[in-house]
CSV table of C-alpha atoms in Angstrom, one decimal:
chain,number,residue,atom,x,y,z
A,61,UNK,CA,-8.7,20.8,-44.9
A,62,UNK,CA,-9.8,20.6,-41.3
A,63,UNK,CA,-7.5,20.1,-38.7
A,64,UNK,CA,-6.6,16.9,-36.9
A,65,UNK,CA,-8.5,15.7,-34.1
A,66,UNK,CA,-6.6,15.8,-30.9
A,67,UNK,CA,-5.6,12.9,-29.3
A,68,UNK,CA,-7.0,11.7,-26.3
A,69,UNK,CA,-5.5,12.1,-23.3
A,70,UNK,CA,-3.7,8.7,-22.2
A,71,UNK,CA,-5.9,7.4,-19.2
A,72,UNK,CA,-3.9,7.9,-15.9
A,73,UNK,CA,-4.5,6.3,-11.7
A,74,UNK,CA,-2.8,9.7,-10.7
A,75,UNK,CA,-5.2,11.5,-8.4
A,76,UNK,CA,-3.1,15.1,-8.5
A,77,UNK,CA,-4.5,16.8,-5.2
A,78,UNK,CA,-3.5,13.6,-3.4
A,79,UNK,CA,0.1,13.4,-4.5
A,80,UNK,CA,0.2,17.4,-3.7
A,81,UNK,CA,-1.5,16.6,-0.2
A,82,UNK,CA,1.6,13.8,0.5
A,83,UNK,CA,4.0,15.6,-1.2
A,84,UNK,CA,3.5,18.9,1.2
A,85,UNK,CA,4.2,16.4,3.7
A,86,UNK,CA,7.2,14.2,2.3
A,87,UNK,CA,10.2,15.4,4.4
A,88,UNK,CA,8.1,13.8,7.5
A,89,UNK,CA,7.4,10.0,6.8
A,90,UNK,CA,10.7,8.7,8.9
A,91,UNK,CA,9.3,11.0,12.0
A,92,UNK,CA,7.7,8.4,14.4
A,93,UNK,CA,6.3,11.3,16.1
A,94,UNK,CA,5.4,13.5,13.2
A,95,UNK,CA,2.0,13.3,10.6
A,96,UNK,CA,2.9,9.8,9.4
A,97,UNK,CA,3.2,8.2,13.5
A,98,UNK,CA,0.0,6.3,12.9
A,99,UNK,CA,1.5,4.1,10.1
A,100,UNK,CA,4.5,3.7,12.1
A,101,UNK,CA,2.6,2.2,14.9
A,102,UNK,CA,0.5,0.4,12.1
A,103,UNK,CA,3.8,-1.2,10.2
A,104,UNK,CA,4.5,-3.7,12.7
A,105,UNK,CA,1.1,-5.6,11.6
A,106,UNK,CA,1.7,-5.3,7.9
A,107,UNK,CA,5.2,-6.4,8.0
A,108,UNK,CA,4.3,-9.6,9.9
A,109,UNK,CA,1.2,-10.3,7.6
A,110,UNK,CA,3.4,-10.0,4.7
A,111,UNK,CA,6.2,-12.2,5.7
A,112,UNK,CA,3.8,-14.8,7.0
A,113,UNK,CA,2.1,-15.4,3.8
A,114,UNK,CA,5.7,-14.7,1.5
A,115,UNK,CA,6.8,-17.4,3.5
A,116,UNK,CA,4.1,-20.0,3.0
A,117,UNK,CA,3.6,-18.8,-0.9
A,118,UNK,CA,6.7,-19.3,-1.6
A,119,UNK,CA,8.1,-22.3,0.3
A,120,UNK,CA,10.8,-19.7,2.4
A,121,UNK,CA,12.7,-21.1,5.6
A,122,UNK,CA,11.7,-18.0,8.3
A,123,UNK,CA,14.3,-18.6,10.1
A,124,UNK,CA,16.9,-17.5,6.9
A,125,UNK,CA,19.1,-13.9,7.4
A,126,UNK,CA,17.3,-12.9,3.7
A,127,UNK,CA,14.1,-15.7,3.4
A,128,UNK,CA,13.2,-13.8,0.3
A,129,UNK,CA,16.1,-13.9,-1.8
A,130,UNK,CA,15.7,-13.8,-5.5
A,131,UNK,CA,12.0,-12.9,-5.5
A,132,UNK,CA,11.4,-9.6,-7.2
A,133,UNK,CA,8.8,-7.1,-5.0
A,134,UNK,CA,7.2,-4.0,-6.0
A,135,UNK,CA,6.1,-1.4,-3.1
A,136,UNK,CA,3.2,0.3,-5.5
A,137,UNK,CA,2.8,4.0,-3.7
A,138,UNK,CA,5.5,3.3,-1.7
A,139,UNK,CA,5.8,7.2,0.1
A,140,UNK,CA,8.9,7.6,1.8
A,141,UNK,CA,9.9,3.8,1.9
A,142,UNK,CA,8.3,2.5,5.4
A,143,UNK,CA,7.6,-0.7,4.0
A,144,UNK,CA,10.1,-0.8,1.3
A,145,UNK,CA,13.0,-0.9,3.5
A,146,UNK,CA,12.0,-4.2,5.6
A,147,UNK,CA,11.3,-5.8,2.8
A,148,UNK,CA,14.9,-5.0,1.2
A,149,UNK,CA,16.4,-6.4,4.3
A,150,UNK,CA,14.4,-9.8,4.2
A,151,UNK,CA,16.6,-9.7,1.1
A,152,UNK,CA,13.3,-8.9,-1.7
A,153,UNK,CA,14.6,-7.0,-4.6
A,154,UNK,CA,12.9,-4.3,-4.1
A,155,UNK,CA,11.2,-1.9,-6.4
A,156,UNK,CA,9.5,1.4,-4.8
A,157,UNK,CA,7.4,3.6,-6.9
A,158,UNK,CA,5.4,6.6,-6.2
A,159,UNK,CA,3.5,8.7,-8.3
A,160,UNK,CA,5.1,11.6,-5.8
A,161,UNK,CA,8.7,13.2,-6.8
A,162,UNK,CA,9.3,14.4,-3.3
A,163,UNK,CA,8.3,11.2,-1.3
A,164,UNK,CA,10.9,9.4,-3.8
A,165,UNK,CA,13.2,11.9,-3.1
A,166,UNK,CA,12.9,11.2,0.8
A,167,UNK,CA,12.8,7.4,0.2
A,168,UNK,CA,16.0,7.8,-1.7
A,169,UNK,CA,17.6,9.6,1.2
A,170,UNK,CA,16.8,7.5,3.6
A,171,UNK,CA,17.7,4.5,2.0
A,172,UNK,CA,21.2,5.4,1.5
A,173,UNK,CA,21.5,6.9,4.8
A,174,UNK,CA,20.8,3.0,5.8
A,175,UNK,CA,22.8,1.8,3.3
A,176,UNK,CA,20.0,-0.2,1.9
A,177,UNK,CA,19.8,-0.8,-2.2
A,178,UNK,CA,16.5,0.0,-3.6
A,179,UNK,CA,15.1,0.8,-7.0
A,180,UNK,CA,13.0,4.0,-6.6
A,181,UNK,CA,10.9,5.2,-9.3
A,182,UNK,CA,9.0,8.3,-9.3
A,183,UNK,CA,5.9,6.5,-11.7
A,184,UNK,CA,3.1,4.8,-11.7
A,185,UNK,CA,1.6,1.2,-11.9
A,186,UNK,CA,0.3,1.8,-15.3
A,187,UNK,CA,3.8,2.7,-17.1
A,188,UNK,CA,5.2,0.0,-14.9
A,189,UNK,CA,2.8,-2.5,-16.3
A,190,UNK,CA,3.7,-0.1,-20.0
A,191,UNK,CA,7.1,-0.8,-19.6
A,192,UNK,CA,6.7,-5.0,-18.8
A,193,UNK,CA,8.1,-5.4,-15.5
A,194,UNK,CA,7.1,-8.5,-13.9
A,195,UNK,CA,7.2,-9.2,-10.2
A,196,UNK,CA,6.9,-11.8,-8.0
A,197,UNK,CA,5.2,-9.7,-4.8
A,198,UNK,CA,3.2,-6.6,-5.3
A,199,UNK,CA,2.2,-4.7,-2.2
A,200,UNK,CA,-0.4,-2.2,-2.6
A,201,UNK,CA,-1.2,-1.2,0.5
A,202,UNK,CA,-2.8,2.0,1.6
A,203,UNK,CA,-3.1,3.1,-1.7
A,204,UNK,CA,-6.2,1.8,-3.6
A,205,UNK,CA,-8.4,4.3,-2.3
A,206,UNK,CA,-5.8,7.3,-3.1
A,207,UNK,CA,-5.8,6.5,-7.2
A,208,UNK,CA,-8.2,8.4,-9.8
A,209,UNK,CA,-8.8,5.3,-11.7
A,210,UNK,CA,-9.1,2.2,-9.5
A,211,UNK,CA,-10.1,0.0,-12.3
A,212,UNK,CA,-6.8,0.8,-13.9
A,213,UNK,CA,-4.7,0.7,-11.5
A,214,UNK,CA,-5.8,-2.9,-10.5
A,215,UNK,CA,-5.3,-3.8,-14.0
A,216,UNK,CA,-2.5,-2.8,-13.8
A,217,UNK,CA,-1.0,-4.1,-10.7
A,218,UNK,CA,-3.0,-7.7,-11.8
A,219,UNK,CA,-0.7,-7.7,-15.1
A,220,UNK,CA,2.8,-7.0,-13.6
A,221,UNK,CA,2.6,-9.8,-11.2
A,222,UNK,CA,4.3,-13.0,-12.3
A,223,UNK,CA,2.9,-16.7,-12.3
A,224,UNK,CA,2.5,-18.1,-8.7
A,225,UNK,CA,3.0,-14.7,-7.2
A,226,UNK,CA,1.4,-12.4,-4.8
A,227,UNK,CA,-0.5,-9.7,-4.2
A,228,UNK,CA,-1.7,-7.9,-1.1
A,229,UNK,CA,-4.0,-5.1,-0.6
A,230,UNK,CA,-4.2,-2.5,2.4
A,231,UNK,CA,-7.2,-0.5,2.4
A,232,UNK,CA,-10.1,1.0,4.1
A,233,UNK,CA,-13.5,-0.4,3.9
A,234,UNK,CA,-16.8,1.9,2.8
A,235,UNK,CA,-18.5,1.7,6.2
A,236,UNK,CA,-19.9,4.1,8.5
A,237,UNK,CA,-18.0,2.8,11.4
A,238,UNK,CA,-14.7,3.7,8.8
A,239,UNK,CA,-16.2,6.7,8.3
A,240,UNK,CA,-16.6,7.6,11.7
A,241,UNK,CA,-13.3,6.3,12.8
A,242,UNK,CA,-11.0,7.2,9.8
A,243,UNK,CA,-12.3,10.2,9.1
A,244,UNK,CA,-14.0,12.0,11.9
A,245,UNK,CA,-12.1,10.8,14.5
A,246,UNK,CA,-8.5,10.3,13.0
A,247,UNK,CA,-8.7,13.3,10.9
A,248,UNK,CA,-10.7,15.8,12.8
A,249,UNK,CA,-10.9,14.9,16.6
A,250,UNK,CA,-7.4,13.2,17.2
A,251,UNK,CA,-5.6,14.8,14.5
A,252,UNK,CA,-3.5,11.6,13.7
A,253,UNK,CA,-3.8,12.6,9.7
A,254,UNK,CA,-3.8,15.8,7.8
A,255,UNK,CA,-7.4,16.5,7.5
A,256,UNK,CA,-9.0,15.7,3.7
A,257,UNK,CA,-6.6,12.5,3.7
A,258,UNK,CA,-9.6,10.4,2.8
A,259,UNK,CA,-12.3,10.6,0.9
A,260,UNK,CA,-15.1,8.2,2.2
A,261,UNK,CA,-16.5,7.6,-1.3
A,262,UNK,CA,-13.3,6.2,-2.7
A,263,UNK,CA,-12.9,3.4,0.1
A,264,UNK,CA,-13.9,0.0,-1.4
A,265,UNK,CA,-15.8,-3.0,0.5
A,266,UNK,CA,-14.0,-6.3,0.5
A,267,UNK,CA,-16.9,-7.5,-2.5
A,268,UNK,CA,-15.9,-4.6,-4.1
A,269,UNK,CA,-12.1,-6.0,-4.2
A,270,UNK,CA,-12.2,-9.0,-4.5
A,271,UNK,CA,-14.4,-8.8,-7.7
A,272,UNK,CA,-11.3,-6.1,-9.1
A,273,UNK,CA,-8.4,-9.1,-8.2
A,274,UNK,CA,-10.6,-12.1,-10.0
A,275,UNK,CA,-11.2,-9.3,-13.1
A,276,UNK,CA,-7.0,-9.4,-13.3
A,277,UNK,CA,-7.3,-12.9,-13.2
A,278,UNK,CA,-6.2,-13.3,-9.3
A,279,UNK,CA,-7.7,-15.8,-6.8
A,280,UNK,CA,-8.6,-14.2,-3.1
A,281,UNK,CA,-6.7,-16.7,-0.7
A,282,UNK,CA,-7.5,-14.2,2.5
A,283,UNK,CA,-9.1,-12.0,3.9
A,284,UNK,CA,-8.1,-10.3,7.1
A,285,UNK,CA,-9.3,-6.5,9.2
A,286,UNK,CA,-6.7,-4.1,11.5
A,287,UNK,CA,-8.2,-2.8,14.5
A,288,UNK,CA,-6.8,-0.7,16.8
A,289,UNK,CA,-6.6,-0.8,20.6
A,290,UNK,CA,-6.9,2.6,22.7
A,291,UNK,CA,-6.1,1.5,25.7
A,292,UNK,CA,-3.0,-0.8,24.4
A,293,UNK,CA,-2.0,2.1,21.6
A,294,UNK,CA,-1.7,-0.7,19.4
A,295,UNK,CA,-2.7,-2.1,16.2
A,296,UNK,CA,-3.3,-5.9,15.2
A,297,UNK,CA,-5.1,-8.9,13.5
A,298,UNK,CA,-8.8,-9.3,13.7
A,299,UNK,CA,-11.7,-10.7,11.9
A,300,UNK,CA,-13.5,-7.4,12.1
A,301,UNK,CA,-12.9,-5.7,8.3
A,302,UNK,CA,-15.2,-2.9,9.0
A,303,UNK,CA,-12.8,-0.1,8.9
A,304,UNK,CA,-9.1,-1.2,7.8
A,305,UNK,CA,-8.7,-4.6,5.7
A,306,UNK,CA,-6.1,-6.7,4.1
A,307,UNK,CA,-6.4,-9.0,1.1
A,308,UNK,CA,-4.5,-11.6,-0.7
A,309,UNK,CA,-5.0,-12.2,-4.2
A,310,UNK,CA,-2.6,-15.3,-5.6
A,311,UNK,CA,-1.8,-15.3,-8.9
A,312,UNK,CA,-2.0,-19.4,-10.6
């Protein structure tokens, strides 16, 4: 009698040297000054882009204490929290997960140091999406071109989201300006990241995108770049996607 065949292993978004790269680094996400500075000086941009288009999707009065309550939000790769904890006190409930152990554990941490109630969930978007959870914001940003399995991950992300809700997308487009810039200069001359951070291959262009959000049935409603200014030390808006890029993808 021959033996069984073995099952195939269950398809997985994990990349495993990335979450050891971020995990190495996971007691230094709340240090303005430390590895993760450039997405503290790159939050203020994403924070206003998501509450501008929370507040139009869903009808919210901005000038409200919480605008958001009642509205379920998942932070997909959520590291140590940095956008996870604004959006708990725009009164989202919150949901942070992160395929890392240690970044959770920081996020954690530093939530209750704040006093701030978050769910955090060291997991990934497709047990989430196993499990049934349904939310009315997902934010995926940053994190697209960090995952083994892009398709899936989409999928995923695509299925948890609820009717009439929203998704956004952070990423890096596959450019040779984004090389140049990302790469080269933020990870080798200016030292800004940990170098190996990115891997130019897995950056997707905006086509490239917005054809995985209409797959999960979502309909692109926007389309805007980041660029950042030397001389200001800032980041902001712009209409220029060639190196960093966000996208909204509206569920009907």
């Amino acid at each position: 009698m021959s033996a069984s065949p073995a099952a195939a292993p269950a398809a997985s978004t994990v990349d495993a040297e990335d979450v050891a790269r971020f995990s190495a680094i996971a007691a230094e996400w709340w240090d303005e000054t430390g590895k993760f500075a450039p997405l503290h000086k790159f939050n203020p941009v994403r924070l206003a882009y998501i509450r501008e288009k929370a507040l139009e999707r869903f009808g919210r009065d901005g000038a409200a204490r919480k605008p958001f309550e009642g509205l379920r939000l998942l932070d997909i790769g959520c590291g140590g929290g940095l956008l996870s904890e604004p959006m708990a006190r725009l009164g989202f409930a919150v949901t942070g997960a992160d395929a890392s152990e240690k970044n959770i554990g920081t996020a954690k941490a530093h939530a209750a140091e704040q006093g701030l109630t978050i769910d955090y969930r060291a997991t990934t978007a497709e047990d989430l999406a196993a499990a049934g959870e349904t939310f009315d914001v997902i934010l995926n940003m940053e994190v697209v071109e960090h995952v083994a399995d892009v398709k899936l991950f989409m999928a995923s992300c695509a299925t948890m989201l609820k009717p009439g809700g929203m998704m956004i997308v952070a990423t890096l487009n596959r450019t040779f300006k984004a090389w140049a810039l990302a790469i080269v200069g933020a990870e080798y001359v200016l030292g800004w990241l940990p170098r190996g951070t990115h891997d130019w291959q897995k950056f997707l262009t905006p086509g490239e995108l917005r054809a995985a959000l209409e797959e999960g049935g979502l309909k692109v409603a926007d389309l805007a770049g980041v660029v950042y200014n030397p001389i200001a030390d800032r980041w902001s808006r712009s209409s220029d996607t060639g190196v960093n890029y966000m996208m909204l993808g509206m569920k009907p």
